[in-house]
Each structure stands twice: as structure tokens, then as C-alpha cells.
């Protein structure tokens, strides 16, 4: 009788320890095209650790979060950006449109459909580290266009 109580108590303590270690599910708004089958390919290729942050569960399809609280949010299936004058950076063959705000930056793939969006605080996460580490997953979607600069444009001779 005593040993079964000890075993029960040990099981309850283990369960309680496991429950207190649980990370809450991140609430992420799903992207409009989150059900796109190409997003599934990207999602299974994402790293479990990104920019030294551990991946956590989210409550929406084709989304991911790293850190607790979330320091990085990724959504696949966001609207595909058209031609733009926004800053475009190529990192390991992946083109990203960068929108820099005061405390949050948004990087959106350019020339890939579906598009992937990553939101992060540049004071907590290095954009270069983050975008390099996402290369393997994002490259699963083939590019159809690429960023060009004004230097790449051929203007007609005058």
C-alpha cells in the first residue's frame, strides 16, 4: 500500500513538473493562403531553434513562433508582393522585402508564391542570422521573380 502511494505521488509530481514547464501556445493570425500545400512543405522544414530561440506551438495553420514570449513569428501564405520600391535584400539566394518600423521589422519573401512573412524585433533578434537560418525551409518554394535595383535596369539610349 505504501509503495503504491509513493508511486502515485511520484507520478503526480512528474506530471506537475511537466505541466509547469509547458510553454503556452502562441496566438497567431493565419495568413489568407495558409492552406496552400506549398506552405506545408515549408512548415515541416523549419528549424526547431531559430536565432537561439526555441520553437513553440501556434494556434493557426502555416504559422510558427520562436521564443517565450514570441520573439519571431512566421506566417506562410501572406499576400504575394508585387513590384515595389521597398528595400529588398538577397540573403543566400532568397529575396526579402524589409519593412523597418521602430520596434518591429517585417521580412516578406519576394518572387515566391506563396509568400512567407517573418516579424521580429531587431533589437532582440539579428535579421541576418534569422534570414540565413530560414534559407533551407524557404527555398522549398521555387522563385519566379527576383529583386532588381535601379542599377539592373537598362534604360533606353537618349
PDB file of C-alpha atoms in Angstrom, residues 2-20:
ATOM      1  CA  UNK A   2       2.788   2.398   0.980  1.00  0.00           C
ATOM      2  CA  UNK A   3       4.739   1.729  -2.234  1.00  0.00           C
ATOM      3  CA  UNK A   4       1.688   2.361  -4.419  1.00  0.00           C
ATOM      4  CA  UNK A   5       1.115   5.725  -2.670  1.00  0.00           C
ATOM      5  CA  UNK A   6       4.752   6.638  -3.227  1.00  0.00           C
ATOM      6  CA  UNK A   7       4.462   5.629  -6.873  1.00  0.00           C
ATOM      7  CA  UNK A   8       1.252   7.692  -7.243  1.00  0.00           C
ATOM      8  CA  UNK A   9       2.857  10.692  -5.548  1.00  0.00           C
ATOM      9  CA  UNK A  10       5.927  10.393  -7.808  1.00  0.00           C
ATOM     10  CA  UNK A  11       3.701  10.210 -10.886  1.00  0.00           C
ATOM     11  CA  UNK A  12       1.747  13.294  -9.794  1.00  0.00           C
ATOM     12  CA  UNK A  13       4.939  15.247  -9.109  1.00  0.00           C
ATOM     13  CA  UNK A  14       6.296  14.299 -12.531  1.00  0.00           C
ATOM     14  CA  UNK A  15       3.039  15.377 -14.170  1.00  0.00           C
ATOM     15  CA  UNK A  16       3.012  18.664 -12.240  1.00  0.00           C
ATOM     16  CA  UNK A  17       6.613  19.369 -13.207  1.00  0.00           C
ATOM     17  CA  UNK A  18       5.785  18.672 -16.832  1.00  0.00           C
ATOM     18  CA  UNK A  19       2.756  20.953 -16.760  1.00  0.00           C
ATOM     19  CA  UNK A  20       4.652  23.862 -15.251  1.00  0.00           C
TER      20      UNK A  20
END
